[in-house]
Short mmCIF file of C-alpha atoms in Angstrom, two decimals:
data_model
loop_
_atom_site.label_atom_id
_atom_site.label_comp_id
_atom_site.label_asym_id
_atom_site.label_seq_id
_atom_site.Cartn_x
_atom_site.Cartn_y
_atom_site.Cartn_z
CA MET D 1 -25.63 -2.77 5.11
CA LYS D 2 -24.04 -5.31 2.75
CA ALA D 3 -22.11 -4.04 -0.29
CA ALA D 4 -19.61 -5.31 -2.86
CA ARG D 5 -16.48 -3.21 -2.53
CA PHE D 6 -13.74 -2.88 -5.15
CA TYR D 7 -10.29 -2.64 -3.59
CA ASP D 8 -8.06 -3.58 -6.50
CA ARG D 9 -7.65 -6.04 -9.34
CA ASN D 10 -8.93 -9.48 -8.23
CA ASP D 11 -9.92 -7.96 -4.89
CA ILE D 12 -13.66 -7.42 -4.44
CA ARG D 13 -15.03 -7.92 -0.93
CA ILE D 14 -18.56 -8.26 0.42
CA GLU D 15 -18.55 -6.01 3.47
CA ASP D 16 -20.78 -4.29 5.98
CA ILE D 17 -20.75 -0.52 5.45
CA PRO D 18 -22.90 2.31 6.87
CA THR D 19 -26.30 2.91 5.27
CA PRO D 20 -26.16 6.21 3.34
CA GLU D 21 -28.03 9.20 4.71
CA VAL D 22 -30.25 10.94 2.18
CA GLN D 23 -29.08 14.51 1.61
CA SER D 24 -30.97 17.53 0.32
CA GLY D 25 -31.89 17.01 -3.33
CA GLU D 26 -31.20 13.28 -3.17
CA VAL D 27 -33.31 10.13 -3.37
CA LEU D 28 -32.63 7.12 -1.16
CA VAL D 29 -33.19 4.00 -3.26
CA LYS D 30 -33.60 0.51 -1.81
CA VAL D 31 -31.92 -1.55 -4.51
CA ALA D 32 -33.93 -4.45 -5.89
CA TRP D 33 -31.68 -5.84 -8.63
CA CYS D 34 -28.30 -4.93 -10.07
CA GLY D 35 -26.81 -6.36 -13.25
CA ILE D 36 -23.18 -7.38 -13.63
CA CYS D 37 -21.68 -5.38 -16.47
CA GLY D 38 -18.70 -6.15 -18.67
CA THR D 39 -17.11 -3.03 -17.18
CA ASP D 40 -17.29 -4.63 -13.73
CA LEU D 41 -15.49 -7.69 -15.12
CA HIS D 42 -12.76 -5.51 -16.65
CA GLU D 43 -12.24 -3.78 -13.29
CA TYR D 44 -11.95 -7.17 -11.59
CA LEU D 45 -9.52 -8.60 -14.15
CA ASP D 46 -7.50 -5.56 -15.21
CA GLY D 47 -8.47 -2.63 -12.99
CA PRO D 48 -8.54 -0.13 -11.63
CA ILE D 49 -9.79 1.52 -14.84
CA PHE D 50 -12.90 3.60 -14.10
CA CYS D 51 -12.50 2.89 -10.39
CA PRO D 52 -10.09 5.36 -8.78
CA LYS D 53 -6.86 3.95 -7.38
CA HIS D 54 -6.41 3.95 -3.65
CA GLY D 55 -4.87 7.26 -2.68
CA HIS D 56 -5.96 8.94 -5.91
CA PRO D 57 -9.48 10.36 -5.36
CA HIS D 58 -11.72 10.91 -8.37
CA PRO D 59 -11.80 14.67 -9.12
CA VAL D 60 -15.61 14.89 -9.02
CA SER D 61 -16.70 12.29 -6.47
CA GLY D 62 -13.71 12.91 -4.22
CA GLU D 63 -13.55 9.17 -3.45
CA ASP D 64 -10.86 6.57 -3.96
CA SER D 65 -10.88 2.79 -3.60
CA PRO D 66 -12.46 0.94 -1.98
CA VAL D 67 -15.69 1.91 -3.74
CA THR D 68 -19.04 0.16 -4.00
CA LEU D 69 -19.67 -1.45 -7.39
CA GLY D 70 -22.82 -1.71 -9.51
CA HIS D 71 -24.27 0.73 -12.03
CA GLU D 72 -27.10 -1.25 -13.70
CA PHE D 73 -29.80 -1.22 -11.07
CA SER D 74 -33.45 -0.78 -10.22
CA GLY D 75 -35.14 -0.17 -6.90
CA ILE D 76 -37.80 1.45 -4.79
CA VAL D 77 -37.75 4.96 -3.32
CA GLU D 78 -37.31 4.65 0.43
CA ALA D 79 -36.80 8.31 1.41
CA LEU D 80 -36.68 11.74 -0.19
CA GLY D 81 -34.28 14.53 0.61
CA GLU D 82 -35.33 18.11 1.15
CA GLY D 83 -36.68 19.87 -1.93
CA ILE D 84 -38.00 16.85 -3.82
CA SER D 85 -41.74 16.88 -4.48
CA ASP D 86 -42.12 15.03 -7.79
CA LEU D 87 -41.42 11.55 -6.41
CA GLU D 88 -43.03 9.56 -3.61
CA VAL D 89 -41.82 6.92 -1.22
CA GLY D 90 -42.65 3.57 -2.82
CA ASP D 91 -42.11 4.70 -6.41
CA HIS D 92 -40.22 2.26 -8.62
CA VAL D 93 -37.16 3.78 -10.25
CA VAL D 94 -34.01 3.18 -12.26
CA VAL D 95 -30.85 5.25 -12.09
CA GLU D 96 -28.86 6.93 -14.85
CA PRO D 97 -25.60 6.40 -13.01
CA TYR D 98 -23.52 9.44 -13.89
CA ILE D 99 -20.96 11.29 -11.83
CA ILE D 100 -20.59 14.65 -13.57
CA ALA D 101 -19.23 18.00 -12.39
CA ASP D 102 -21.83 20.46 -11.11
CA SER D 103 -20.68 23.04 -13.67
CA VAL D 104 -21.82 20.85 -16.62
CA ASP D 105 -25.22 21.40 -18.25
CA VAL D 106 -27.17 18.19 -17.68
CA GLY D 107 -30.55 19.61 -18.70
CA PRO D 108 -33.09 17.82 -20.92
CA ASP D 109 -31.74 19.44 -24.09
CA SER D 110 -28.08 18.68 -23.44
CA LYS D 111 -26.44 16.29 -25.90
CA THR D 112 -22.89 16.34 -24.55
CA TYR D 113 -22.83 15.91 -20.77
CA HIS D 114 -21.72 12.30 -21.20
CA LEU D 115 -18.58 13.63 -22.91
CA SER D 116 -17.68 16.11 -20.18
CA LYS D 117 -14.28 16.19 -18.51
CA ASN D 118 -13.85 13.67 -15.67
CA MET D 119 -17.21 12.03 -16.38
CA ASN D 120 -17.57 8.75 -14.51
CA PHE D 121 -20.24 6.48 -13.06
CA ILE D 122 -21.99 5.76 -9.80
CA GLY D 123 -20.95 2.23 -8.89
CA LEU D 124 -17.47 2.67 -10.35
CA ALA D 125 -16.01 5.96 -9.10
CA GLY D 126 -17.91 6.39 -5.85
CA ARG D 127 -21.27 7.73 -4.62
CA GLY D 128 -22.44 4.25 -3.71
CA GLY D 129 -23.53 1.55 -6.12
CA GLY D 130 -26.21 -0.95 -6.98
CA LEU D 131 -24.32 -3.93 -5.54
CA SER D 132 -25.48 -2.87 -2.11
CA GLU D 133 -28.70 -2.65 -0.15
CA LYS D 134 -29.28 1.08 -0.57
CA VAL D 135 -27.87 4.07 -2.42
CA SER D 136 -28.58 7.80 -2.24
CA VAL D 137 -28.62 9.49 -5.65
CA LYS D 138 -29.10 13.04 -6.88
CA ARG D 139 -32.65 13.57 -8.12
CA ARG D 140 -31.46 14.40 -11.65
CA TRP D 141 -30.31 10.84 -12.22
CA VAL D 142 -33.40 9.03 -10.90
CA HIS D 143 -36.07 7.96 -13.42
CA LYS D 144 -39.50 6.80 -12.33
CA ILE D 145 -40.84 3.66 -14.00
CA SER D 146 -44.22 1.96 -14.07
CA LYS D 147 -44.93 -0.48 -11.25
CA ASP D 148 -46.18 -2.83 -13.99
CA LEU D 149 -42.59 -3.25 -15.18
CA PRO D 150 -40.90 -5.99 -13.13
CA LEU D 151 -37.92 -4.66 -11.23
CA ASP D 152 -35.62 -7.41 -12.47
CA GLU D 153 -36.31 -6.44 -16.08
CA ALA D 154 -35.97 -2.77 -15.15
CA ALA D 155 -32.35 -3.39 -14.12
CA LEU D 156 -31.60 -3.81 -17.83
CA ILE D 157 -32.79 -0.29 -18.68
CA GLU D 158 -29.26 1.05 -18.19
CA PRO D 159 -27.51 -1.24 -20.71
CA LEU D 160 -30.51 -0.93 -23.04
CA SER D 161 -29.96 2.84 -22.98
CA VAL D 162 -26.46 2.19 -24.34
CA GLY D 163 -28.07 0.44 -27.30
CA TYR D 164 -30.67 3.19 -27.66
CA HIS D 165 -28.01 5.90 -27.87
CA ALA D 166 -25.98 3.82 -30.34
CA VAL D 167 -29.01 3.57 -32.63
CA GLU D 168 -29.59 7.31 -32.21
CA ARG D 169 -26.04 7.91 -33.39
CA ALA D 170 -26.86 6.11 -36.64
CA GLY D 171 -29.53 8.67 -37.52
CA GLU D 172 -32.99 7.82 -38.79
CA ILE D 173 -33.83 4.12 -39.00
CA LYS D 174 -36.60 3.54 -41.53
CA ASP D 175 -38.99 0.62 -41.44
CA GLY D 176 -37.43 -2.24 -43.38
CA ASP D 177 -33.85 -0.94 -43.27
CA PHE D 178 -31.23 -3.66 -43.02
CA ALA D 179 -28.97 -3.44 -39.96
CA LEU D 180 -25.89 -5.55 -39.31
CA VAL D 181 -24.79 -6.14 -35.71
CA THR D 182 -21.45 -7.84 -35.12
CA GLY D 183 -21.47 -9.66 -31.79
CA ALA D 184 -24.39 -11.01 -29.77
CA GLY D 185 -23.14 -10.26 -26.29
CA PRO D 186 -25.37 -8.21 -23.97
CA ILE D 187 -24.84 -4.88 -25.76
CA GLY D 188 -25.12 -6.44 -29.23
CA LEU D 189 -28.40 -8.11 -28.26
CA LEU D 190 -29.84 -4.99 -26.64
CA THR D 191 -28.79 -2.79 -29.57
CA SER D 192 -30.55 -5.30 -31.82
CA ALA D 193 -33.66 -5.05 -29.63
CA VAL D 194 -33.78 -1.29 -30.18
CA LEU D 195 -33.27 -1.74 -33.93
CA LYS D 196 -36.15 -4.23 -34.12
CA ALA D 197 -38.35 -1.84 -32.15
CA LYS D 198 -37.53 0.81 -34.77
CA GLY D 199 -38.61 -1.52 -37.59
CA ALA D 200 -35.21 -2.65 -38.91
CA LYS D 201 -34.39 -6.08 -40.29
CA VAL D 202 -31.49 -7.24 -38.12
CA ILE D 203 -28.62 -9.47 -39.24
CA ILE D 204 -26.25 -10.70 -36.53
CA SER D 205 -22.76 -12.08 -37.07
CA GLU D 206 -21.68 -14.14 -34.06
CA LEU D 207 -19.38 -17.13 -33.54
CA SER D 208 -21.24 -18.63 -30.58
CA SER D 209 -24.12 -20.93 -31.52
CA LEU D 210 -25.75 -20.32 -28.13
CA ARG D 211 -25.68 -16.56 -28.57
CA ARG D 212 -26.97 -16.80 -32.14
CA GLN D 213 -29.85 -18.91 -30.90
CA LYS D 214 -30.59 -16.43 -28.10
CA ALA D 215 -30.75 -13.64 -30.69
CA LEU D 216 -33.23 -15.60 -32.80
CA ASP D 217 -35.32 -16.97 -29.93
CA SER D 218 -35.67 -13.54 -28.31
CA GLY D 219 -36.82 -12.06 -31.62
CA VAL D 220 -34.14 -9.35 -31.81
CA ALA D 221 -32.55 -10.82 -34.93
CA ASP D 222 -34.10 -11.88 -38.22
CA TYR D 223 -30.93 -13.66 -39.32
CA ALA D 224 -27.90 -14.90 -37.37
CA PHE D 225 -24.76 -16.22 -39.09
CA SER D 226 -21.47 -17.66 -37.89
CA PRO D 227 -18.45 -16.24 -39.73
CA ALA D 228 -16.72 -19.59 -39.04
CA GLU D 229 -19.42 -21.54 -40.89
CA VAL D 230 -20.65 -19.34 -43.74
CA ASP D 231 -19.56 -16.40 -45.85
CA VAL D 232 -21.49 -13.75 -43.92
CA LEU D 233 -20.85 -11.09 -46.56
CA ALA D 234 -22.27 -13.35 -49.27
CA GLU D 235 -25.36 -14.01 -47.15
CA ILE D 236 -25.83 -10.28 -46.62
CA HIS D 237 -25.63 -9.62 -50.36
CA LYS D 238 -28.28 -12.30 -50.96
CA LEU D 239 -30.63 -10.75 -48.41
CA THR D 240 -30.16 -7.19 -49.65
CA ASP D 241 -30.17 -7.86 -53.42
CA ASP D 242 -26.47 -6.97 -53.53
CA LYS D 243 -27.12 -3.50 -52.13
CA GLY D 244 -25.58 -3.99 -48.69
CA VAL D 245 -26.91 -3.02 -45.28
CA ASP D 246 -28.07 0.48 -44.44
CA VAL D 247 -26.42 0.64 -41.01
CA ALA D 248 -23.99 -1.50 -39.04
CA PHE D 249 -23.03 -1.69 -35.38
CA GLU D 250 -19.65 -3.02 -34.23
CA CYS D 251 -20.09 -4.69 -30.82
CA THR D 252 -17.08 -7.01 -30.59
CA SER D 253 -13.84 -4.96 -30.69
CA VAL D 254 -12.24 -7.50 -33.05
CA GLN D 255 -10.66 -6.61 -36.40
CA PRO D 256 -12.56 -9.11 -38.63
CA ALA D 257 -15.87 -7.64 -37.48
CA LEU D 258 -14.79 -4.12 -38.41
CA ASP D 259 -13.60 -5.39 -41.80
CA LEU D 260 -16.94 -7.11 -42.39
CA ILE D 261 -18.84 -3.92 -41.64
CA LEU D 262 -16.93 -1.86 -44.22
CA ASP D 263 -17.62 -4.52 -46.86
CA ALA D 264 -21.26 -5.08 -45.89
CA LEU D 265 -22.41 -1.45 -45.83
CA LYS D 266 -24.09 -0.01 -48.87
CA PRO D 267 -22.70 3.21 -50.37
CA THR D 268 -23.46 6.14 -47.99
CA GLY D 269 -24.10 3.62 -45.20
CA LYS D 270 -23.33 4.35 -41.57
CA ALA D 271 -21.07 2.37 -39.22
CA VAL D 272 -21.43 2.88 -35.46
CA ILE D 273 -18.60 1.66 -33.23
CA VAL D 274 -20.22 0.57 -29.96
CA SER D 275 -17.54 -1.61 -28.39
CA ILE D 276 -14.63 -0.37 -26.32
CA TRP D 277 -11.33 -1.14 -28.08
CA GLY D 278 -8.34 -1.84 -25.88
CA LYS D 279 -5.94 -1.69 -28.81
CA PRO D 280 -5.65 0.21 -32.11
CA ALA D 281 -7.60 -1.12 -35.10
CA SER D 282 -6.72 -0.92 -38.78
CA LEU D 283 -9.10 0.76 -41.20
CA ASP D 284 -9.25 0.39 -44.97
CA VAL D 285 -9.79 4.07 -45.62
CA GLN D 286 -10.16 3.52 -49.37
CA LYS D 287 -13.42 1.64 -48.76
CA VAL D 288 -14.66 4.50 -46.61
CA VAL D 289 -13.82 6.99 -49.35
CA LEU D 290 -15.12 5.10 -52.38
CA LYS D 291 -18.44 4.24 -50.69
CA GLU D 292 -18.78 7.59 -48.85
CA LEU D 293 -19.32 5.78 -45.57
CA ASP D 294 -19.93 7.49 -42.25
CA ILE D 295 -18.11 6.07 -39.22
CA ARG D 296 -19.39 7.21 -35.86
CA GLY D 297 -18.43 6.48 -32.28
CA THR D 298 -20.84 6.13 -29.39
CA ILE D 299 -20.36 6.02 -25.63
CA ALA D 300 -22.93 5.35 -22.92
CA TYR D 301 -26.06 7.53 -23.25
CA VAL D 302 -27.22 11.13 -23.00
CA ASN D 303 -30.82 11.97 -22.09
CA SER D 304 -31.62 8.50 -23.44
CA HIS D 305 -33.33 6.96 -20.42
CA PRO D 306 -36.81 8.51 -20.83
CA GLU D 307 -37.27 7.23 -24.39
CA THR D 308 -35.67 3.89 -23.55
CA ILE D 309 -38.11 3.44 -20.68
CA LYS D 310 -41.03 4.26 -23.00
CA LEU D 311 -39.93 1.55 -25.45
CA VAL D 312 -39.96 -1.04 -22.68
CA GLU D 313 -43.17 0.13 -21.01
CA SER D 314 -44.96 0.15 -24.37
CA GLY D 315 -44.12 -3.52 -24.88
CA LYS D 316 -41.99 -2.89 -27.97
CA ILE D 317 -38.99 -4.42 -26.18
CA ASN D 318 -39.15 -7.50 -23.96
CA LEU D 319 -36.17 -7.68 -21.60
CA LYS D 320 -37.05 -10.92 -19.86
CA PRO D 321 -35.23 -13.23 -22.32
CA PHE D 322 -31.91 -11.57 -21.55
CA ILE D 323 -31.98 -12.36 -17.82
CA THR D 324 -30.09 -15.64 -17.52
CA GLY D 325 -29.34 -15.70 -13.79
CA ARG D 326 -30.42 -14.28 -10.44
CA ILE D 327 -28.05 -14.63 -7.49
CA PRO D 328 -27.54 -13.28 -3.98
CA LEU D 329 -24.78 -10.74 -3.38
CA GLU D 330 -22.75 -13.35 -1.48
CA ASP D 331 -22.39 -15.37 -4.71
CA LEU D 332 -21.19 -12.39 -6.77
CA ILE D 333 -17.74 -13.80 -7.56
CA ASP D 334 -18.33 -17.57 -7.62
CA LYS D 335 -21.63 -17.62 -9.51
CA GLY D 336 -21.58 -14.20 -11.15
CA PHE D 337 -18.13 -13.09 -12.23
CA ASP D 338 -16.81 -16.63 -12.74
CA THR D 339 -19.72 -17.54 -15.00
CA LEU D 340 -19.41 -14.41 -17.10
CA ILE D 341 -15.62 -14.70 -17.40
CA ASN D 342 -15.26 -18.45 -17.98
CA HIS D 343 -18.67 -19.54 -19.30
CA ASN D 344 -19.93 -16.40 -21.01
CA GLU D 345 -21.69 -18.27 -23.83
CA THR D 346 -24.22 -19.55 -21.31
CA ALA D 347 -25.11 -16.16 -19.82
CA VAL D 348 -26.34 -12.79 -21.03
CA LYS D 349 -27.25 -10.79 -17.94
CA ILE D 350 -26.82 -12.06 -14.38
CA LEU D 351 -28.71 -10.05 -11.78
CA VAL D 352 -27.69 -9.67 -8.13
CA THR D 353 -29.79 -8.83 -5.08
CA THR D 354 -29.28 -8.38 -1.34
CA ASP D 355 -32.94 -9.27 -0.69
CA PRO D 356 -33.42 -13.05 -0.30
CA GLN D 357 -37.18 -12.66 -0.77
CA LEU D 358 -36.59 -11.67 -4.42
CA LEU D 359 -34.65 -14.80 -5.29
CA PRO D 360 -36.32 -17.70 -7.14
#
């Protein structure tokens, strides 16, 4: 079968590899669509990061590079391993793409398995990936979805779960609360979608006019401001009667955005750091102290997929506006990675398939 294989920085190859055999307790998924994630781009430009280096197997998966990429994917159950009776061949599914040690509690009440030692992801550290025709996944990580939900939209469930968990980390969101989101990239937009579904009034700060317009047109933002064109803090004070926002989500990993959040939050407000920072940031601790702010980190998701799926299936979140491209696997680098690296203002989520019948 065809698969995109990560060998090293700037070295991803489309190759023929053996079709996986479904093992006991596993589900063989025929992949429909797989999204290209910012993490995939970082591996291509700067890796290996999550991908294990050649000759250095990951301690849980036991695999080293080359590995198959792709962790944002949807598909159809093609076969069931021994012991699985709660799914059927033909079911539509998405995958929560974790690689976690067997000794870790990953039950429905666990709130920490995503923080466990050596945690990694299917499609980055081995065990197959969504940028291939098929993948065999442990039953625990497979989530059934309604057949009424288009499979291309379903491929965005994984990044939407990142936004869902980020909003969870902020605590209760009350109807009418003001939420500031810095950055309208894919995660900023999807976090905003969850906030709107929870009843918040969303303010986005974003330099790109195209991304601001996408936020407004998709309905995930009530207001979108450019910090290069207006005083965003002044606009926030106007909208909130000088009180400040109730919660704020940092989705850019740039210092001015973090500074804006500390100024924009009301006393006792909560800041959630969603972006991955590749360098240290500075923090005006005095503002945190004098306003009794809470600053919280968030990473990935933990038992978030079921509720995220419900939000989408209920119609409270529409994922279609965020799909800006659909390409065959053969065009992964030229029309996928290149677009997202060099023309990222024009794209939110580019989806990839190995099935030509699914392409427009």
